[in-house]
Amino acid sequence: AQSVTQLDSQVPVFEEAPVELRCNYSSSVSVYLFWYVQYPNQGLQLLLKYLSGSTLVKGINGFEAEFNKSQTSFHLRKPSVHISDTAEYFCAVTRGRGYQKVTFGTGTKLQVIP
Amino acid sequence: SQTIHQWPATLVQPVGSPLSLECTVEGTSNPNLYWYRQAAGRGLQLLFYSVGIGQISSEVPQNLSASRPQDRQFILSSKKLLLSDSGFYLCAWSVLRARDLSGANTGELFFGEGSRLTVL
């Protein structure tokens, strides 16, 4: 079985400061990893994904994430946050190779303080 | 381009009443379709997924059901709602045969706008 742990339910950060949202996964096989963002009362939107290749993945809105197989982590980072980054962020994992189910973490609410 | 629509956007229903949430996808064929429920502090819970017409996989036992009468239509239903059914319901699709380097389904999901259900 696969699982995802997002250790922080809420992360407050001042505007223009850097931020890291943590994600750890558990799976006995190779995985595909994703970060999604959800603005209030909306669906989720893909930020970035790791399928294979370079472990540093760049996404939209200046976000990036690094896949660390030995630590089973896929932390999301942004060097300088903006007020508009205030949202909930979800890490997700799937086993790929035709496996249909995607498992989500419980989410991290990023609150950017002006 | 592909689009996904779900409705209604908001719904207030009494306990014991029926439910029908509908989701349709445009611009793609033979997608995987999903229903997720989002409750505060619990992330997204996968309720049902479908890989084809009439093919439904249920992830959790509950009083909800799903149907896929057409290739790009996915319906979430209940005969009698419970208070615990309140939540934000999200429909999503993925491309069954999207190609990554290994030729597998990458699992990237595209979400609808969500339906907020309040059961009173």
CSV table of C-alpha atoms in Angstrom, one decimal:
chain,number,residue,atom,x,y,z
A,1,ALA,CA,0.0,0.0,0.0
A,2,GLN,CA,1.1,3.6,-0.5
A,3,SER,CA,0.7,6.5,1.9
A,4,VAL,CA,1.6,10.1,2.2
A,5,THR,CA,2.4,12.1,5.3
A,6,GLN,CA,2.3,15.9,5.4
A,7,LEU,CA,3.8,16.8,8.8
A,8,ASP,CA,2.5,20.3,9.0
A,9,SER,CA,-1.2,21.1,8.9
A,10,GLN,CA,-0.5,24.9,8.9
A,11,VAL,CA,2.5,27.0,8.0
A,12,PRO,CA,2.5,30.7,8.5
A,13,VAL,CA,5.2,32.7,6.8
A,14,PHE,CA,5.9,36.4,6.1
A,15,GLU,CA,5.6,37.7,2.6
A,16,GLU,CA,8.9,37.5,0.6
A,17,ALA,CA,10.3,34.9,3.0
A,18,PRO,CA,11.2,31.4,1.9
A,19,VAL,CA,9.0,28.4,2.6
A,20,GLU,CA,9.3,24.6,2.7
A,21,LEU,CA,6.3,22.3,2.9
A,22,ARG,CA,7.2,18.8,3.9
A,23,CYS,CA,6.0,15.6,2.4
A,24,ASN,CA,7.0,12.0,3.1
A,25,TYR,CA,5.7,9.0,1.3
A,26,SER,CA,5.7,5.2,1.9
A,27,SER,CA,5.6,2.7,-0.9
A,28,SER,CA,7.2,-0.6,-1.7
A,29,VAL,CA,7.6,0.2,-5.4
A,30,SER,CA,8.7,3.1,-7.5
A,31,VAL,CA,6.3,6.0,-7.4
A,32,TYR,CA,5.2,9.1,-9.1
A,33,LEU,CA,4.9,12.2,-6.9
A,34,PHE,CA,2.8,15.3,-7.2
A,35,TRP,CA,2.0,18.6,-5.5
A,36,TYR,CA,-1.4,20.2,-5.9
A,37,VAL,CA,-2.6,23.6,-4.8
A,38,GLN,CA,-6.2,24.4,-3.7
A,39,TYR,CA,-7.5,27.9,-3.4
A,40,PRO,CA,-10.6,28.4,-1.2
A,41,ASN,CA,-13.8,26.7,-2.6
A,42,GLN,CA,-12.1,25.5,-5.7
A,43,GLY,CA,-10.8,22.3,-7.1
A,44,LEU,CA,-7.1,21.2,-7.0
A,45,GLN,CA,-4.6,22.4,-9.6
A,46,LEU,CA,-1.3,20.6,-10.4
A,47,LEU,CA,1.8,22.5,-9.2
A,48,LEU,CA,4.5,20.0,-10.3
A,49,LYS,CA,5.2,16.3,-10.7
A,50,TYR,CA,8.1,13.9,-10.4
A,51,LEU,CA,8.0,10.9,-12.8
A,52,SER,CA,11.6,10.1,-13.3
A,53,GLY,CA,14.9,11.7,-14.2
A,54,SER,CA,16.2,14.8,-12.5
A,55,THR,CA,15.3,14.9,-8.8
A,56,LEU,CA,14.7,18.6,-8.8
A,57,VAL,CA,11.4,19.5,-10.3
A,58,LYS,CA,10.3,23.0,-11.2
A,59,GLY,CA,6.6,23.9,-11.3
A,60,ILE,CA,4.3,26.8,-11.8
A,61,ASN,CA,4.3,30.0,-9.7
A,62,GLY,CA,8.0,29.7,-8.8
A,63,PHE,CA,7.6,26.5,-6.8
A,64,GLU,CA,10.0,23.6,-6.9
A,65,ALA,CA,10.4,20.2,-5.2
A,66,GLU,CA,13.2,17.7,-4.7
A,67,PHE,CA,12.7,14.0,-4.8
A,68,ASN,CA,14.8,12.2,-2.2
A,69,LYS,CA,14.5,8.4,-2.5
A,70,SER,CA,16.7,7.6,0.5
A,71,GLN,CA,14.6,9.8,2.8
A,72,THR,CA,11.4,9.0,0.9
A,73,SER,CA,10.6,12.7,0.8
A,74,PHE,CA,9.3,15.2,-1.8
A,75,HIS,CA,9.4,18.6,-0.1
A,76,LEU,CA,8.0,21.7,-1.8
A,77,ARG,CA,9.9,24.9,-1.7
A,78,LYS,CA,9.6,28.5,-2.8
A,79,PRO,CA,12.4,31.1,-2.2
A,80,SER,CA,10.1,34.1,-1.8
A,81,VAL,CA,6.4,33.8,-1.2
A,82,HIS,CA,3.7,36.2,-2.2
A,83,ILE,CA,0.3,36.9,-0.6
A,84,SER,CA,-1.3,35.1,-3.6
A,85,ASP,CA,0.4,31.8,-2.5
A,86,THR,CA,-2.0,31.6,0.4
A,87,ALA,CA,-3.8,28.3,-0.2
A,88,GLU,CA,-3.8,24.7,0.8
A,89,TYR,CA,-1.2,22.4,-0.7
A,90,PHE,CA,-1.5,18.6,-1.1
A,91,CYS,CA,1.2,16.1,-1.7
A,92,ALA,CA,0.1,13.0,-3.7
A,93,VAL,CA,1.6,9.6,-4.8
A,94,THR,CA,0.7,6.9,-7.2
A,95,ARG,CA,2.5,3.8,-8.2
A,96,GLY,CA,2.3,4.5,-11.9
A,97,ARG,CA,2.6,1.8,-14.5
A,98,GLY,CA,-1.1,1.8,-15.1
A,99,TYR,CA,-2.0,1.8,-11.4
A,100,GLN,CA,-5.1,3.9,-11.2
A,101,LYS,CA,-5.3,5.2,-7.7
A,102,VAL,CA,-3.8,8.4,-6.4
A,103,THR,CA,-3.3,8.8,-2.6
A,104,PHE,CA,-3.3,12.3,-1.1
A,105,GLY,CA,-1.8,13.7,2.1
A,106,THR,CA,-3.9,15.6,4.6
A,107,GLY,CA,-2.8,19.0,3.2
A,108,THR,CA,-0.8,21.9,4.5
A,109,LYS,CA,-2.4,25.4,4.7
A,110,LEU,CA,0.1,28.0,3.8
A,111,GLN,CA,-0.7,31.4,5.3
A,112,VAL,CA,1.3,34.3,3.9
A,113,ILE,CA,1.4,37.2,6.3
A,114,PRO,CA,1.8,40.7,4.8
B,1,SER,CA,-8.7,21.5,-24.8
B,2,GLN,CA,-10.1,19.3,-22.0
B,3,THR,CA,-12.6,20.6,-19.5
B,4,ILE,CA,-14.4,19.1,-16.5
B,5,HIS,CA,-17.6,20.3,-15.0
B,6,GLN,CA,-19.5,19.2,-12.0
B,7,TRP,CA,-22.8,20.4,-10.5
B,8,PRO,CA,-24.4,21.6,-8.5
B,9,ALA,CA,-21.8,23.8,-6.9
B,10,THR,CA,-23.6,23.9,-3.6
B,11,LEU,CA,-26.3,21.8,-2.1
B,12,VAL,CA,-28.2,21.8,1.2
B,13,GLN,CA,-30.2,18.6,1.9
B,14,PRO,CA,-32.0,17.2,4.8
B,15,VAL,CA,-31.0,13.9,6.4
B,16,GLY,CA,-32.6,11.0,4.7
B,17,SER,CA,-33.1,12.7,1.3
B,18,PRO,CA,-31.5,11.5,-1.9
B,19,LEU,CA,-28.4,12.9,-3.6
B,20,SER,CA,-27.2,13.2,-7.2
B,21,LEU,CA,-23.9,14.9,-8.1
B,22,GLU,CA,-23.0,14.9,-11.8
B,23,CYS,CA,-19.6,15.3,-13.5
B,24,THR,CA,-18.9,15.5,-17.2
B,25,VAL,CA,-15.6,15.7,-19.1
B,26,GLU,CA,-15.1,17.2,-22.5
B,27,GLY,CA,-12.3,17.1,-24.9
B,28,THR,CA,-11.0,13.6,-24.1
B,29,SER,CA,-12.1,10.0,-24.5
B,30,ASN,CA,-11.9,7.0,-22.3
B,31,PRO,CA,-10.7,8.9,-19.2
B,32,ASN,CA,-10.3,7.5,-15.7
B,33,LEU,CA,-12.9,9.2,-13.5
B,34,TYR,CA,-12.7,9.7,-9.8
B,35,TRP,CA,-14.9,11.0,-6.9
B,36,TYR,CA,-13.1,12.3,-3.9
B,37,ARG,CA,-14.5,13.7,-0.7
B,38,GLN,CA,-12.7,16.4,1.3
B,39,ALA,CA,-13.3,16.9,5.0
B,40,ALA,CA,-11.5,19.4,7.2
B,41,GLY,CA,-8.2,18.1,8.4
B,42,ARG,CA,-8.6,14.8,6.5
B,43,GLY,CA,-7.3,15.5,3.1
B,44,LEU,CA,-8.9,13.9,0.1
B,45,GLN,CA,-10.6,10.6,0.5
B,46,LEU,CA,-11.0,8.5,-2.7
B,47,LEU,CA,-14.6,7.3,-2.8
B,48,PHE,CA,-14.9,5.7,-6.3
B,49,TYR,CA,-13.0,5.4,-9.5
B,50,SER,CA,-13.9,4.2,-12.9
B,51,VAL,CA,-11.8,3.0,-15.8
B,52,GLY,CA,-14.6,2.6,-18.3
B,53,ILE,CA,-18.4,2.7,-18.8
B,54,GLY,CA,-20.2,0.6,-16.2
B,55,GLN,CA,-16.9,-0.1,-14.4
B,56,ILE,CA,-16.9,1.2,-10.8
B,57,SER,CA,-14.4,0.5,-8.0
B,58,SER,CA,-15.5,1.5,-4.5
B,59,GLU,CA,-12.8,2.4,-2.0
B,60,VAL,CA,-14.8,2.8,1.2
B,61,PRO,CA,-18.0,1.2,2.5
B,62,GLN,CA,-20.7,3.9,2.8
B,63,ASN,CA,-24.2,4.8,1.7
B,64,LEU,CA,-22.9,6.4,-1.5
B,65,SER,CA,-22.8,4.9,-4.9
B,66,ALA,CA,-21.4,5.9,-8.3
B,67,SER,CA,-22.4,5.2,-11.8
B,68,ARG,CA,-20.8,5.8,-15.3
B,69,PRO,CA,-23.6,5.6,-17.8
B,70,GLN,CA,-21.5,7.3,-20.6
B,71,ASP,CA,-17.8,7.5,-21.3
B,72,ARG,CA,-17.4,11.0,-20.0
B,73,GLN,CA,-20.2,11.1,-17.3
B,74,PHE,CA,-19.7,10.2,-13.7
B,75,ILE,CA,-22.5,10.4,-11.2
B,76,LEU,CA,-22.4,10.2,-7.4
B,77,SER,CA,-25.6,9.2,-5.7
B,78,SER,CA,-27.2,8.3,-2.4
B,79,LYS,CA,-30.7,7.1,-1.6
B,80,LYS,CA,-30.6,8.5,2.0
B,81,LEU,CA,-28.1,11.1,3.1
B,82,LEU,CA,-26.5,11.0,6.6
B,83,LEU,CA,-25.1,14.0,8.5
B,84,SER,CA,-21.6,12.5,8.0
B,85,ASP,CA,-22.0,12.8,4.2
B,86,SER,CA,-21.5,16.6,4.5
B,87,GLY,CA,-18.3,17.7,2.8
B,88,PHE,CA,-16.7,19.0,-0.4
B,89,TYR,CA,-16.9,16.5,-3.2
B,90,LEU,CA,-14.5,16.7,-6.1
B,91,CYS,CA,-14.7,14.9,-9.4
B,92,ALA,CA,-11.4,14.4,-11.3
B,93,TRP,CA,-10.2,12.7,-14.5
B,94,SER,CA,-6.9,11.4,-15.7
B,95,VAL,CA,-5.8,10.2,-19.1
B,96,LEU,CA,-5.8,6.4,-19.3
B,97,ARG,CA,-3.0,6.0,-21.7
B,98,ALA,CA,-0.9,9.2,-21.2
B,99,ARG,CA,2.7,8.4,-22.0
B,100,ASP,CA,5.6,9.1,-19.7
B,101,LEU,CA,9.1,7.7,-20.2
B,102,SER,CA,8.0,4.3,-19.1
B,103,GLY,CA,4.8,4.4,-21.1
B,104,ALA,CA,2.5,4.2,-18.1
B,105,ASN,CA,-0.4,6.3,-16.9
B,106,THR,CA,1.3,9.1,-15.0
B,107,GLY,CA,-1.6,9.5,-12.6
B,108,GLU,CA,-1.9,13.3,-13.0
B,109,LEU,CA,-5.4,14.3,-12.1
B,110,PHE,CA,-7.5,17.2,-13.4
B,111,PHE,CA,-10.2,18.4,-11.0
B,112,GLY,CA,-13.6,19.9,-11.3
B,113,GLU,CA,-14.6,23.0,-9.3
B,114,GLY,CA,-16.2,20.9,-6.5
B,115,SER,CA,-19.6,20.5,-4.9
B,116,ARG,CA,-20.2,21.5,-1.4
B,117,LEU,CA,-22.8,19.4,0.3
B,118,THR,CA,-24.4,20.3,3.6
B,119,VAL,CA,-26.7,17.8,5.2
B,120,LEU,CA,-28.9,19.2,7.9
